[in-house]
């Protein structure tokens, strides 16, 4: 056990906790039996942006197995594609093991450096949400340690309420120890990608709308230039794709997979390096670089799914003040609100290095899962921008009035009432959470800030 300063990927709101790095069931159980009143939370690879995997003054169980001398704790059934895997294993390790054998993860977020436990707890989504739903929908069963130390087997068929409360439950129902995942068959490690430039917001919405051809692609996402104004407001670069066949991939080894890290961000970066001017220049170059007519190409898995993973520790580029990632969703018919939000950021000159728009498919059964049918916009911005809190509060109101919500895995700013409004099944989830954790052991900085766990219960 060591006292450590922790933050999320956004590097804001650092707090100190006792960190125990273990995946050993007996050690976890003994930690739970002697827990203090600040409780315990699991942490994976710390890729959630805010404080979901922190616990000021309490205990954090670091559940990663990146350097496990015994290798990757996972077994793949080569016929069914069912992967039985420890929750501490990363998607990076799973891909290295499974892609050469012709299987891909059913859902991947924009980074492969997340653990299976973190992917379940946030119910992560990828570029294929409109077709395949989110991560939890591909979990056939999971083994969970409750705060009592008891181990339970949860599946959608046998313990549906507990299963779905854990999917998207932000680590507050128990520790996921193992999961059984249905993987996706692939013929090659390449993706056939169509890229096109879209000149304004209307063109983006039209191209991505469900009535169009978007549903014929498994993967679809649009980068949006938030600094463009006037007739170019909301312009973007749409990329859509599908796994390439062996013939399309060409070469002798269609399943060869080599996701090497390319460079590291420097250890020290001056504050303000990513500012309105540098990002405007980047956006212009990025937009111009995209083909003006639809272009079809073949890309590798890392290039298409995880481009940011090519730069190790890129989150340092925002300097010591860190950055905020803001992700919300609004219903499909509320493109008016989406437009208003983009206009608001554009008018305020808020520079976002990575503004991404995605059309999401239907919601699953998990009460706290973020995706619902609609449009989700994700943007990041330097935490030190003047007036940011007021600006985001005004956008929060637009989102909530439209029946939308915010993504907890990215959040570091919304209020408890915003979560209550955005997640109408919160009370139902809290009742299940209490049944699974009557002593109130699971606590995180996020759960305290947003009132996700009743503070009257104490370990
Ligand atoms: C560059 C980048 C791109 C991203 N893109 C996307 C995206 O496209 N879609 C998307 O949905 N998300 C995205 N994310 C967010 C990320 O996928 C989630 O935050 C994910 O939960 C991180 O997993 P982790 O292992 O790092 O977990 P952590 O960040 O360490 O923890 C996240 C939550 O999981 C819980 N947890 C961790 N392990 C366990 C366990 N074993 N049992 C129970 N609970 C556990 C923690 O308590 C915490 O509540 C992105 C993040 C980054 C940095």
XYZ file of N, CA, C and O in Angstrom, residues 335-448:
456
model
N -31.450 18.267 -33.440
C -30.274 18.839 -34.105
C -30.251 20.355 -33.912
O -29.201 20.984 -34.011
N -31.442 20.945 -33.603
C -31.464 22.387 -33.328
C -30.599 22.712 -32.108
O -29.861 23.701 -32.094
N -30.672 21.844 -31.092
C -29.880 22.088 -29.873
C -28.396 21.846 -30.151
O -27.528 22.613 -29.704
N -28.141 20.811 -30.913
C -26.758 20.510 -31.274
C -26.137 21.722 -31.989
O -25.019 22.150 -31.688
N -26.909 22.269 -32.925
C -26.432 23.443 -33.660
C -26.163 24.609 -32.692
O -25.135 25.262 -32.763
N -27.107 24.788 -31.743
C -26.967 25.904 -30.802
C -25.714 25.727 -29.934
O -24.988 26.675 -29.654
N -25.475 24.484 -29.537
C -24.299 24.219 -28.697
C -23.025 24.505 -29.502
O -22.102 25.184 -29.007
N -22.988 24.025 -30.745
C -21.786 24.252 -31.562
C -21.614 25.758 -31.797
O -20.498 26.295 -31.693
N -22.718 26.468 -32.058
C -22.634 27.927 -32.246
C -22.112 28.606 -30.978
O -21.315 29.537 -31.039
N -22.566 28.099 -29.815
C -22.137 28.696 -28.540
C -20.628 28.542 -28.351
O -19.928 29.496 -28.005
N -20.126 27.335 -28.598
C -18.676 27.122 -28.444
C -17.906 27.915 -29.502
O -16.876 28.523 -29.211
N -18.458 27.910 -30.711
C -17.791 28.607 -31.808
C -17.716 30.107 -31.506
O -16.665 30.747 -31.643
N -18.852 30.682 -31.033
C -18.884 32.120 -30.736
C -17.968 32.461 -29.564
O -17.352 33.530 -29.525
N -17.862 31.559 -28.591
C -17.009 31.827 -27.421
C -15.533 31.605 -27.763
O -14.657 31.870 -26.944
N -15.273 31.084 -28.955
C -13.887 30.851 -29.371
C -13.236 29.744 -28.579
O -12.014 29.697 -28.417
N -14.058 28.821 -28.054
C -13.479 27.706 -27.301
C -12.832 26.744 -28.288
O -13.479 26.221 -29.187
N -11.550 26.574 -28.090
C -10.790 25.749 -29.027
C -10.775 24.325 -28.523
O -10.393 24.057 -27.383
N -11.255 23.404 -29.347
C -11.195 22.001 -28.973
C -10.345 21.265 -29.990
O -10.584 21.327 -31.190
N -9.349 20.586 -29.458
C -8.430 19.849 -30.293
C -9.154 18.668 -30.939
O -8.939 18.320 -32.078
N -10.086 18.108 -30.169
C -10.744 16.880 -30.621
C -12.236 16.995 -30.434
O -12.755 16.647 -29.388
N -12.945 17.538 -31.404
C -14.398 17.593 -31.281
C -14.961 16.521 -32.200
O -14.684 16.512 -33.399
N -15.706 15.608 -31.627
C -16.158 14.453 -32.387
C -17.670 14.283 -32.234
O -18.196 14.338 -31.122
N -18.332 14.075 -33.364
C -19.776 13.886 -33.361
C -20.090 12.456 -33.784
O -19.489 11.931 -34.728
N -21.061 11.877 -33.080
C -21.419 10.484 -33.415
C -22.921 10.310 -33.235
O -23.491 10.821 -32.282
N -23.523 9.584 -34.151
C -24.940 9.237 -33.985
C -25.015 7.898 -33.265
O -24.410 6.925 -33.707
N -25.752 7.868 -32.160
C -25.813 6.656 -31.341
C -27.093 5.879 -31.613
O -28.132 6.473 -31.938
N -27.034 4.560 -31.400
C -28.205 3.702 -31.549
C -28.999 3.631 -30.250
O -28.744 4.398 -29.319
N -29.945 2.695 -30.174
C -30.820 2.627 -29.007
C -30.076 2.337 -27.702
O -29.018 1.726 -27.691
N -30.718 2.750 -26.615
C -30.181 2.551 -25.267
C -30.300 1.072 -24.882
O -31.212 0.386 -25.335
N -29.402 0.596 -24.009
C -29.556 -0.781 -23.521
C -30.278 -0.775 -22.172
O -30.866 0.239 -21.770
N -30.217 -1.899 -21.448
C -31.025 -2.039 -20.227
C -30.357 -1.450 -18.978
O -30.953 -1.447 -17.913
N -29.123 -0.983 -19.096
C -28.413 -0.509 -17.903
C -28.892 0.895 -17.510
O -28.796 1.821 -18.317
N -29.375 1.067 -16.268
C -29.943 2.369 -15.875
C -28.955 3.529 -15.974
O -29.355 4.657 -16.232
N -27.652 3.257 -15.773
C -26.679 4.351 -15.762
C -25.796 4.368 -17.006
O -24.824 5.112 -17.064
N -26.150 3.553 -18.002
C -25.368 3.583 -19.239
C -25.634 4.904 -19.954
O -26.779 5.356 -20.028
N -24.597 5.502 -20.487
C -24.726 6.830 -21.100
C -25.477 6.841 -22.436
O -26.381 7.652 -22.632
N -25.135 5.944 -23.394
C -25.717 6.128 -24.724
C -27.231 5.938 -24.778
O -27.785 4.993 -24.218
N -27.885 6.854 -25.446
C -29.303 6.723 -25.793
C -29.374 7.097 -27.265
O -28.425 7.666 -27.803
N -30.490 6.808 -27.918
C -30.555 7.116 -29.351
C -30.447 8.632 -29.534
O -31.250 9.389 -28.990
N -29.440 9.073 -30.245
C -29.283 10.512 -30.414
C -27.906 10.881 -30.922
O -27.177 10.048 -31.466
N -27.575 12.151 -30.738
C -26.289 12.685 -31.195
C -25.397 12.935 -29.993
O -25.810 13.615 -29.061
N -24.200 12.411 -30.032
C -23.270 12.724 -28.943
C -22.109 13.548 -29.485
O -21.542 13.227 -30.534
N -21.817 14.624 -28.786
C -20.684 15.470 -29.148
C -19.678 15.418 -28.014
O -20.042 15.532 -26.842
N -18.416 15.217 -28.376
C -17.338 15.148 -27.388
C -16.339 16.234 -27.721
O -15.914 16.352 -28.872
N -15.965 17.034 -26.742
C -14.912 18.011 -27.018
C -14.015 18.168 -25.805
O -14.436 17.916 -24.685
N -12.789 18.535 -26.058
C -11.911 18.783 -24.926
C -11.414 20.213 -24.974
O -11.382 20.841 -26.037
N -11.102 20.738 -23.811
C -10.656 22.128 -23.741
C -9.793 22.324 -22.505
O -9.972 21.617 -21.507
N -8.886 23.277 -22.610
C -7.980 23.542 -21.498
C -8.793 23.931 -20.265
O -9.745 24.713 -20.362
N -8.412 23.367 -19.098
C -9.203 23.619 -17.881
C -9.104 25.070 -17.428
O -9.984 25.568 -16.736
N -8.036 25.763 -17.853
C -7.823 27.120 -17.354
C -8.549 28.213 -18.127
O -8.408 29.401 -17.802
N -9.352 27.885 -19.129
C -10.013 28.921 -19.941
C -10.907 29.782 -19.049
O -11.694 29.259 -18.252
N -10.777 31.094 -19.209
C -11.579 32.026 -18.399
C -13.066 31.883 -18.711
O -13.443 31.801 -19.880
N -13.892 31.827 -17.697
C -15.343 31.786 -17.905
C -15.860 30.423 -18.349
O -17.028 30.297 -18.743
N -14.992 29.396 -18.281
C -15.394 28.075 -18.777
C -16.573 27.493 -17.984
O -17.514 26.940 -18.568
N -16.524 27.648 -16.657
C -17.585 27.056 -15.823
C -18.950 27.626 -16.220
O -19.929 26.883 -16.362
N -19.017 28.949 -16.434
C -20.296 29.588 -16.785
C -20.752 29.118 -18.170
O -21.928 28.842 -18.396
N -19.775 29.035 -19.083
C -20.116 28.610 -20.445
C -20.689 27.184 -20.428
O -21.738 26.900 -21.031
N -20.005 26.301 -19.705
C -20.474 24.905 -19.666
C -21.821 24.802 -18.961
O -22.681 24.005 -19.358
N -22.027 25.633 -17.930
C -23.323 25.588 -17.238
C -24.439 25.977 -18.206
O -25.529 25.390 -18.185
N -24.167 26.947 -19.097
C -25.221 27.339 -20.046
C -25.471 26.214 -21.056
O -26.603 25.959 -21.453
N -24.410 25.513 -21.440
C -24.591 24.388 -22.372
C -25.304 23.224 -21.660
O -26.191 22.573 -22.229
N -24.947 22.996 -20.385
C -25.633 21.936 -19.611
C -27.138 22.142 -19.673
O -27.898 21.200 -19.876
N -27.554 23.399 -19.474
C -28.998 23.688 -19.440
C -29.636 23.353 -20.790
O -30.708 22.754 -20.842
N -28.949 23.708 -21.885
C -29.508 23.394 -23.219
C -29.668 21.885 -23.389
O -30.673 21.391 -23.890
N -28.628 21.156 -22.967
C -28.618 19.690 -23.132
C -29.746 19.067 -22.313
O -30.530 18.243 -22.799
N -29.860 19.481 -21.055
C -30.854 18.872 -20.165
C -32.270 19.251 -20.586
O -33.179 18.418 -20.556
N -32.471 20.500 -20.997
C -33.812 20.921 -21.451
C -34.248 20.119 -22.679
O -35.439 19.944 -22.915
N -33.278 19.662 -23.453
C -33.610 18.888 -24.668
C -33.797 17.405 -24.347
O -34.004 16.601 -25.247
N -33.676 17.030 -23.077
C -33.828 15.613 -22.711
C -32.528 14.846 -22.866
O -32.552 13.620 -23.014
N -31.399 15.543 -22.817
C -30.101 14.888 -22.975
C -29.429 14.616 -21.635
O -30.024 14.771 -20.570
N -28.197 14.221 -21.693
C -27.433 13.860 -20.487
C -25.929 13.936 -20.763
O -25.510 14.115 -21.905
N -25.138 13.785 -19.704
C -23.675 13.859 -19.794
C -23.058 12.499 -19.466
O -23.635 11.719 -18.713
N -21.851 12.283 -20.004
C -21.167 10.985 -19.831
C -20.284 11.038 -18.583
O -19.326 11.820 -18.528
N -20.593 10.178 -17.607
C -19.875 10.240 -16.327
C -18.395 9.877 -16.452
O -17.568 10.383 -15.698
N -18.046 9.004 -17.398
C -16.635 8.614 -17.532
C -15.776 9.784 -17.995
O -14.554 9.763 -17.843
N -16.401 10.804 -18.567
C -15.649 11.959 -19.042
C -15.805 13.144 -18.086
O -15.069 14.117 -18.168
N -16.765 13.061 -17.202
C -17.191 14.262 -16.486
C -16.235 14.713 -15.392
O -15.655 13.915 -14.672
N -16.123 16.045 -15.266
C -15.459 16.596 -14.084
C -16.132 17.900 -13.714
O -15.557 18.722 -13.025
N -17.370 18.092 -14.179
C -17.938 19.394 -13.874
C -19.435 19.423 -13.576
O -19.893 20.301 -12.864
N -20.251 18.460 -14.061
C -21.703 18.636 -13.910
C -22.142 18.562 -12.443
O -21.404 18.096 -11.575
N -23.360 19.020 -12.191
C -23.874 19.073 -10.820
C -24.699 17.812 -10.535
O -25.154 17.136 -11.462
N -24.938 17.507 -9.244
C -25.786 16.358 -8.910
C -27.165 16.469 -9.565
O -27.717 15.478 -10.035
N -27.716 17.685 -9.633
C -29.070 17.796 -10.205
C -29.048 17.514 -11.708
O -30.016 17.004 -12.270
N -27.926 17.815 -12.359
C -27.818 17.522 -13.801
C -27.830 16.014 -14.030
O -28.403 15.523 -15.002
N -27.203 15.269 -13.128
C -27.190 13.811 -13.274
C -28.588 13.265 -13.001
O -29.103 12.400 -13.718
N -29.236 13.794 -11.986
C -30.599 13.361 -11.646
C -31.548 13.605 -12.823
O -32.361 12.759 -13.172
N -31.424 14.754 -13.469
C -32.305 15.047 -14.614
C -31.947 14.203 -15.832
O -32.800 13.740 -16.564
N -30.659 14.035 -16.042
C -30.206 13.333 -17.247
C -30.409 11.820 -17.170
O -30.572 11.152 -18.185
N -30.365 11.288 -15.950
C -30.494 9.832 -15.765
C -31.768 9.555 -14.950
O -31.710 9.392 -13.726
N -32.916 9.477 -15.621
C -34.184 9.335 -14.888
C -34.305 8.036 -14.097
O -35.148 7.930 -13.210
N -33.434 7.042 -14.375
C -33.500 5.787 -13.614
C -32.463 5.745 -12.476
O -32.153 4.686 -11.943
N -31.976 6.935 -12.093
C -30.955 6.991 -11.032
C -31.446 6.347 -9.723
O -30.718 5.572 -9.088
N -32.686 6.656 -9.301
C -33.180 6.114 -8.020
C -33.259 4.597 -8.067
O -32.915 3.920 -7.094
N -33.706 4.084 -9.204
C -33.799 2.624 -9.358
C -32.398 2.012 -9.235
O -32.187 1.019 -8.538
N -31.421 2.663 -9.881
C -30.045 2.163 -9.812
C -29.511 2.246 -8.372
O -28.859 1.318 -7.880
N -29.847 3.345 -7.670
C -29.348 3.516 -6.292
C -29.931 2.445 -5.367
O -29.255 1.971 -4.448
N -31.163 2.028 -5.622
C -31.760 0.961 -4.808
C -31.010 -0.352 -5.029
O -30.676 -1.067 -4.072
N -30.696 -0.648 -6.280
C -29.936 -1.877 -6.574
C -28.536 -1.771 -5.985
O -27.995 -2.722 -5.411
N -27.940 -0.591 -6.135
C -26.580 -0.378 -5.610
C -26.560 -0.647 -4.103
O -25.656 -1.311 -3.591
N -27.589 -0.186 -3.403
C -27.643 -0.369 -1.948
C -27.816 -1.855 -1.586
O -27.221 -2.340 -0.627
N -28.604 -2.554 -2.407
C -28.791 -3.992 -2.138
C -27.475 -4.743 -2.339
O -27.167 -5.704 -1.623
N -26.667 -4.298 -3.305
C -25.399 -4.980 -3.581
C -24.308 -4.562 -2.597
O -23.338 -5.283 -2.400
N -24.471 -3.379 -2.013
C -23.424 -2.823 -1.140
C -24.079 -2.162 0.079
O -24.017 -0.941 0.255
N -24.714 -2.985 0.952
C -25.473 -2.384 2.064
C -24.605 -1.563 3.013
O -25.087 -0.612 3.625
N -23.300 -1.920 3.113
C -22.420 -1.168 4.038
C -21.939 0.154 3.445
O -21.337 0.969 4.123
N -22.153 0.357 2.172
C -21.698 1.615 1.554
C -20.184 1.698 1.451
O -19.584 2.737 1.748
N -19.564 0.601 0.992
C -18.093 0.547 0.925
C -17.554 1.262 -0.315
O -16.521 1.936 -0.259
N -18.249 1.130 -1.430
C -17.709 1.682 -2.679
C -17.899 3.191 -2.712
O -19.025 3.688 -2.633
N -16.840 3.900 -2.809
C -16.867 5.373 -2.839
C -15.819 5.860 -3.816
O -14.726 5.311 -3.873
N -16.120 6.936 -4.506
C -15.093 7.577 -5.333
C -15.292 9.081 -5.225
O -16.342 9.541 -4.746
N -14.319 9.834 -5.689
C -14.495 11.297 -5.679
C -15.711 11.673 -6.534
O -16.460 12.579 -6.202
N -15.894 10.932 -7.644
C -17.041 11.198 -8.514
C -18.356 10.913 -7.782
O -19.300 11.712 -7.837
N -18.398 9.781 -7.071
C -19.669 9.415 -6.412
C -20.012 10.416 -5.321
O -21.175 10.763 -5.121
N -18.992 10.923 -4.622
C -19.253 11.920 -3.571
C -19.740 13.228 -4.193
O -20.693 13.819 -3.745
